[in-house]
Short mmCIF file of C-alpha atoms and ligand atoms in Angstrom, two decimals:
data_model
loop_
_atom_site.label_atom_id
_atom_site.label_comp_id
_atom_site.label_asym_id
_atom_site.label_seq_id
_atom_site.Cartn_x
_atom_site.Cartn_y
_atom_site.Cartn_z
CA UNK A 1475 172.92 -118.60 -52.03
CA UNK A 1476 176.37 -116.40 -51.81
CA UNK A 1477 176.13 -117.07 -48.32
CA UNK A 1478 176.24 -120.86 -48.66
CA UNK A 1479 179.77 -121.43 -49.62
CA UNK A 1480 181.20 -119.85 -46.43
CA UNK A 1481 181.50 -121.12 -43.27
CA UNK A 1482 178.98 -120.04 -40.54
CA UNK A 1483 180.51 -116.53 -39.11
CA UNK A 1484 178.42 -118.03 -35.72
CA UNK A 1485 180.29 -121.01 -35.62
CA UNK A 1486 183.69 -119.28 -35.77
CA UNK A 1487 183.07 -116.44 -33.27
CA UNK A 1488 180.88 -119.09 -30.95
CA UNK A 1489 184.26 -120.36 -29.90
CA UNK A 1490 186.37 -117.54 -30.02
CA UNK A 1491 185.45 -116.09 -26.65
CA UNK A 1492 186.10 -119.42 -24.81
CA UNK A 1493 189.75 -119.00 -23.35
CA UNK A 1494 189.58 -115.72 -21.90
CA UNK A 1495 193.28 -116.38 -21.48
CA UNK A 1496 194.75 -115.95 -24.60
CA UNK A 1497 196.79 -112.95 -26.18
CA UNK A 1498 194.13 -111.78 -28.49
CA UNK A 1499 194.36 -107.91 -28.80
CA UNK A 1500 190.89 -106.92 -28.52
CA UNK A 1501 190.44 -108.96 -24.85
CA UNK A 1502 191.68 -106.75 -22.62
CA UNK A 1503 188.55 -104.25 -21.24
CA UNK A 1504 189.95 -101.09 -22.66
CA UNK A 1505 188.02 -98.92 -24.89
CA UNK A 1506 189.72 -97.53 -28.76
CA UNK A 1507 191.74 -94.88 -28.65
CA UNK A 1508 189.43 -93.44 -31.09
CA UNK A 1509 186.65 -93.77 -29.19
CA UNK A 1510 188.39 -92.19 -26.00
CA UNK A 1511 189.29 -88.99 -28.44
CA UNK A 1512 186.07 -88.60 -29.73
CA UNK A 1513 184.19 -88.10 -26.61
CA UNK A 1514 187.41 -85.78 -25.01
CA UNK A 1515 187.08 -83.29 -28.12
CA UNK A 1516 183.41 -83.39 -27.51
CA UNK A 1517 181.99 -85.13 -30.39
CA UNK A 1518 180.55 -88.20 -28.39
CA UNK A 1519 178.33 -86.16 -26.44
CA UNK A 1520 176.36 -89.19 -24.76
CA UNK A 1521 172.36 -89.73 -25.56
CA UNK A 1522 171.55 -93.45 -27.46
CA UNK A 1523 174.60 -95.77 -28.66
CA UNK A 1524 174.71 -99.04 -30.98
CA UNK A 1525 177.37 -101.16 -30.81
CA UNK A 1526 177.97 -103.97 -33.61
CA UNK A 1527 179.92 -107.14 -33.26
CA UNK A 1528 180.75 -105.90 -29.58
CA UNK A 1529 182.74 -108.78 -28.45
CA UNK A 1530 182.76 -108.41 -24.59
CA UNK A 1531 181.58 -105.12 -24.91
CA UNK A 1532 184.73 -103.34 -24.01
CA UNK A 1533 183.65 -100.22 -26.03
CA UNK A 1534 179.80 -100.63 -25.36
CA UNK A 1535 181.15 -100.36 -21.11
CA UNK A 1536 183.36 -97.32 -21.93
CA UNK A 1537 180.31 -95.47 -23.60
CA UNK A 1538 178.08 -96.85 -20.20
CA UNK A 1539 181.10 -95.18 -18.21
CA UNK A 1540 180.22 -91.69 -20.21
CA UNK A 1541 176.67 -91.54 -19.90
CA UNK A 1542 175.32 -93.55 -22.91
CA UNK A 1543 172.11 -95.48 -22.62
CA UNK A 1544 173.96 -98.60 -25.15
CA UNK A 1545 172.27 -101.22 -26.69
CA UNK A 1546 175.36 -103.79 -27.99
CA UNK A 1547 174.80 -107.13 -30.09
CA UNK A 1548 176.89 -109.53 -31.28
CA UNK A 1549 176.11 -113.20 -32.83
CA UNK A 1550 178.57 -114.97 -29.97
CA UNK A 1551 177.06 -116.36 -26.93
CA UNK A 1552 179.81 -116.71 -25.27
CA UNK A 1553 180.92 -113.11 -25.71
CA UNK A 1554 177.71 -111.55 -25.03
CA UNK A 1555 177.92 -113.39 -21.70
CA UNK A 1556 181.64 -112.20 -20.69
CA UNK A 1557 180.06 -108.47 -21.79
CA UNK A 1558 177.29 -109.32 -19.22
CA UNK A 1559 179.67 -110.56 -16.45
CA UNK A 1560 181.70 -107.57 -17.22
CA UNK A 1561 178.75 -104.92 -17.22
CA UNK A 1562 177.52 -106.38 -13.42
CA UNK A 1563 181.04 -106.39 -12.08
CA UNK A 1564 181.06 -102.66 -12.91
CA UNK A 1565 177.61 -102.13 -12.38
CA UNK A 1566 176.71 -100.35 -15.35
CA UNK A 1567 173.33 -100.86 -17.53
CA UNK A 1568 174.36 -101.94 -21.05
CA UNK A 1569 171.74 -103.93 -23.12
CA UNK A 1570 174.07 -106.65 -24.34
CA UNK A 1571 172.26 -109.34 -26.24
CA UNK A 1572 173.00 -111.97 -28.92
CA UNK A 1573 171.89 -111.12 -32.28
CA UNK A 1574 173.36 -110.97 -35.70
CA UNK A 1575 173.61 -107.19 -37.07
CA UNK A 1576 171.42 -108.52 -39.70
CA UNK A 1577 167.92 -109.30 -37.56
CA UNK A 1578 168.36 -105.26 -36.46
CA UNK A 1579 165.98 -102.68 -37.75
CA UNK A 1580 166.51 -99.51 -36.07
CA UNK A 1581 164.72 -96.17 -37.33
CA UNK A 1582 166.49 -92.79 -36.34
CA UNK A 1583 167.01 -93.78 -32.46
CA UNK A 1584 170.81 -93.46 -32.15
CA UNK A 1585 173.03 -91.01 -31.69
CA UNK A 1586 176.25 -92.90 -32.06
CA UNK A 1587 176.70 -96.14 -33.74
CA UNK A 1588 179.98 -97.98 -33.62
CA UNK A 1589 181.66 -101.08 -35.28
CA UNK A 1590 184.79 -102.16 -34.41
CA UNK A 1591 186.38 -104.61 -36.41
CA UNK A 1592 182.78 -106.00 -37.66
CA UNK A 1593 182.31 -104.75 -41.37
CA UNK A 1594 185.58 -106.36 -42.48
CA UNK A 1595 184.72 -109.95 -40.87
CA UNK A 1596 181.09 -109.13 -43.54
CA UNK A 1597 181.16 -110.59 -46.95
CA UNK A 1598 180.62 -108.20 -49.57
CA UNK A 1599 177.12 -108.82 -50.75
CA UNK A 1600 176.40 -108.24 -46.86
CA UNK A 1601 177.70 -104.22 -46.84
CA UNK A 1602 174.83 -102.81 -48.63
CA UNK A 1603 171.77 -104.26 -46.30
CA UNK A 1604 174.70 -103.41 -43.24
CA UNK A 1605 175.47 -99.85 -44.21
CA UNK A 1606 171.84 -99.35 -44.81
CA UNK A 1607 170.92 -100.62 -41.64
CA UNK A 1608 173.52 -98.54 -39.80
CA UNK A 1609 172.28 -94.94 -41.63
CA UNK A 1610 168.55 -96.19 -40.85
CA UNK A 1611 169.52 -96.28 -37.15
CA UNK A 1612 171.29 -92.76 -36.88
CA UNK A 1613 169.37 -89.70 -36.21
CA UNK A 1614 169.95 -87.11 -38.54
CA UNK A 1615 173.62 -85.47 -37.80
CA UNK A 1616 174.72 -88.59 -35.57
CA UNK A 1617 177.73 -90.45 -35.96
CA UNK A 1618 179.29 -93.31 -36.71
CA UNK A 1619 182.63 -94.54 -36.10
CA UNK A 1620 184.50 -97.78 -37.04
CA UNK A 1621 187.78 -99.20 -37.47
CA UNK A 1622 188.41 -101.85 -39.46
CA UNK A 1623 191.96 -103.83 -41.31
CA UNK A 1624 193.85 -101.35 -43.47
CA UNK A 1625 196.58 -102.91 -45.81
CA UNK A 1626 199.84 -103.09 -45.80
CA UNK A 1627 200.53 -104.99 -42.63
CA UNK A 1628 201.14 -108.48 -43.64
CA UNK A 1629 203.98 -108.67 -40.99
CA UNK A 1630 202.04 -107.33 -38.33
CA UNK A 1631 198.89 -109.55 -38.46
CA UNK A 1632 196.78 -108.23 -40.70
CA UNK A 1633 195.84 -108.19 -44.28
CA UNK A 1634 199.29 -107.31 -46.88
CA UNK A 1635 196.35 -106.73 -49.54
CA UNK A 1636 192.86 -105.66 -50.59
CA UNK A 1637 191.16 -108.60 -51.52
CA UNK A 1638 189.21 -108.19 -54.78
CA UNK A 1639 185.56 -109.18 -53.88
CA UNK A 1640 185.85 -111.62 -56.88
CA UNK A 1641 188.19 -113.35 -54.85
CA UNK A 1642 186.26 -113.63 -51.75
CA UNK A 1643 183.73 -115.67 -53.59
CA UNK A 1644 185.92 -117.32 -55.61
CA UNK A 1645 188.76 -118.78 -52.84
CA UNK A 1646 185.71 -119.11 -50.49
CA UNK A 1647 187.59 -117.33 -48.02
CA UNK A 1648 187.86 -113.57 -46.25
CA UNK A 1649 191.56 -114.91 -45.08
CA UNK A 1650 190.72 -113.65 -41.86
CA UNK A 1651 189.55 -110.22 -42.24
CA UNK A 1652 189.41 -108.18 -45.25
CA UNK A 1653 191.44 -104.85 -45.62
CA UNK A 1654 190.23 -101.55 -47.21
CA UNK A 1655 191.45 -98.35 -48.93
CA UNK A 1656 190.65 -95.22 -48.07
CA UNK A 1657 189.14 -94.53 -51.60
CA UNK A 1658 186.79 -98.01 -51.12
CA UNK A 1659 185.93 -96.84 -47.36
CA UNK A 1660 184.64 -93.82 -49.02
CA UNK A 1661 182.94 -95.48 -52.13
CA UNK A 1662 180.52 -97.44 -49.57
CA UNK A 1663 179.75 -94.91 -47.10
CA UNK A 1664 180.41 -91.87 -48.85
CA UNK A 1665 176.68 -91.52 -49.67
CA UNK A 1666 174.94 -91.67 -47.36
CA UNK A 1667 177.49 -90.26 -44.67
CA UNK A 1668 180.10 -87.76 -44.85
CA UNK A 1669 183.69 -88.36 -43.58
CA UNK A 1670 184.96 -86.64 -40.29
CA UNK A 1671 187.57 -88.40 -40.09
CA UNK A 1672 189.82 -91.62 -41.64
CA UNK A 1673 193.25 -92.08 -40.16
CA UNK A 1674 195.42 -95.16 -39.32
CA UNK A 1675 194.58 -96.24 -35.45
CA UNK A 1676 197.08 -95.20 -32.94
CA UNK A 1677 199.47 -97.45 -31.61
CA UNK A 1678 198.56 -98.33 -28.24
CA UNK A 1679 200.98 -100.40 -25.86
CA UNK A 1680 200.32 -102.78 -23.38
CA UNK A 1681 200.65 -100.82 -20.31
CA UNK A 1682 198.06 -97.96 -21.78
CA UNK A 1683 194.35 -97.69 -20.96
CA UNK A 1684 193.38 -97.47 -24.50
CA UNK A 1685 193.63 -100.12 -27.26
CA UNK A 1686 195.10 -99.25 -31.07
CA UNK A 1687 196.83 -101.02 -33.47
CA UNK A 1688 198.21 -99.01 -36.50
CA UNK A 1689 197.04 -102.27 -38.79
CA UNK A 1690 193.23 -100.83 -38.63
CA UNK A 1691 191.86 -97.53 -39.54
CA UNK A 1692 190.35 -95.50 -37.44
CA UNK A 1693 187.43 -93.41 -38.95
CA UNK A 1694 184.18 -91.19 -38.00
CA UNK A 1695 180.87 -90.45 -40.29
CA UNK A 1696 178.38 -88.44 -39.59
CA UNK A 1697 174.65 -88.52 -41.30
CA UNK A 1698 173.85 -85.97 -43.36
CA UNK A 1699 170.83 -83.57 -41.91
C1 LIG B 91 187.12 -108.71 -34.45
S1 LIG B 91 185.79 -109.08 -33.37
C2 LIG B 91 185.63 -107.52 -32.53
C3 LIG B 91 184.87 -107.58 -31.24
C4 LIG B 91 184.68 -106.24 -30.54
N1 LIG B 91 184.06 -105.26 -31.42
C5 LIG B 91 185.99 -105.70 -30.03
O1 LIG B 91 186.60 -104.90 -30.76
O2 LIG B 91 186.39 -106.03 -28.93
C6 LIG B 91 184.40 -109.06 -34.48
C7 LIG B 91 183.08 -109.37 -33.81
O3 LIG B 91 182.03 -109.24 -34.76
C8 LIG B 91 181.05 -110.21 -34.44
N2 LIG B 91 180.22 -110.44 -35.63
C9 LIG B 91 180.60 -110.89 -36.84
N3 LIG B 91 179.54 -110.97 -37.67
C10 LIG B 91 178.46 -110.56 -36.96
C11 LIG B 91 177.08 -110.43 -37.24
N4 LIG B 91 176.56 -110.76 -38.42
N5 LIG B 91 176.25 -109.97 -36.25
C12 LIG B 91 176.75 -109.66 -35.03
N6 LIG B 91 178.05 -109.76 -34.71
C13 LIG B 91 178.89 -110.21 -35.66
C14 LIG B 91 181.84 -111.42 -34.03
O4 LIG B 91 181.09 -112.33 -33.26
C15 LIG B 91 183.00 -110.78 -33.26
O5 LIG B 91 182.72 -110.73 -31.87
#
């Protein structure tokens, strides 16, 4: 019923993916800066991976690249196919494969799950049965890192405001991507995971290997034992 009002998140992100061409941030193949850091301190150790809403899989074929057996969905076609094109011309064994987060039911298999830039494309009845799903899948003491819009960065492209969740139902609308506070990060994961870290994303240029944008934070949980 709460989903009815909005339109399909398939049929948005279905065409997306179709002009490989254009400036969108997140094209390029380069993994998060986040990501990168995590496994060069050590923490991303390699073993089982999840990626969510992977997009062309950019950070699903970094974790490949470090030893991770990775198992990546995402509800677009069309991006599950460049992610497959991608994977063979660097010959690496990723399980890509279109599927909305929501059909998942992993129990205690991974040892790193990641989202990047998923949860805050979810409407907010859809976090619970998401976040649930996400601390069913880690083993105990695994992590889970995401990045998603922070506020404040109206002139850069992303949200200038937390949208109340009243709002999302009542406008009908996420207005692209909904931003979050640290204190509201930490009110939906908080109990279930505890906080390694939560910092604004690194800006990455261009020229770099890594992607970051300062708009989104970067953060890392890890299931309790
Ligand atoms: C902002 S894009 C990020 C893509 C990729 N993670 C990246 O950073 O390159 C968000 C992605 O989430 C995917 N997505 C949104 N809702 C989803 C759902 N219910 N199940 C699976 N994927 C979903 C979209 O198709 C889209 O590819």
């Amino acid at each position: 019923m709460l989903d009815a009002d909005f339109r399909s998140a398939k049929q948005f992100w279905e065409p997306f993916y179709e002009n490989r061409d254009r400036p969108i941030p997140f094209f390029p193949n380069k993994p998060d800066e986040n990501v990168v850091a995590n496994v060069d301190a050590g923490l991303f150790r390699g073993g089982k991976a999840l990626e969510l809403g992977c997009g062309p899989g950019r950070n699903a074929l970094y974790l490949a690249r470090q030893g991770y057996q990775v198992d990546a969905y995402d509800l677009s076609e069309t991006a599950i196919a460049w992610a497959k094109e991608r994977a063979v011309t660097e010959q690496l064994d990723v399980h890509f494969e279109c599927r909305s987060v929501f059909e998942l039911a992993p129990q205690e298999e991974y040892d790193l799950v990641y989202d990047s830039g998923c949860l805050h494309h979810l409407l907010p009845h859809q976090r619970i049965p998401y976040i649930e799903m996400i601390q069913h899948a880690l083993k105990p003491g695994a992590y889970f890192g995401m990045t998603c819009f922070a506020p404040g960065f109206g002139d850069q492209g992303g949200p200038e405001h937390v949208m109340h969740d009243w709002d999302v139902y009542r406008e009908k609308s996420m207005r692209g991507g909904l931003a979050f506070t640290e204190e509201k990060l930490r009110y939906l994961l908080e109990d279930a995971l505890e906080c390694v870290e939560l910092r604004p994303m690194k800006a990455m240029g261009q020229e770099e290997p890594y992607f970051g944008l300062p708009i989104l934070w970067a953060t890392l949980w890890r299931k309790k034992y």
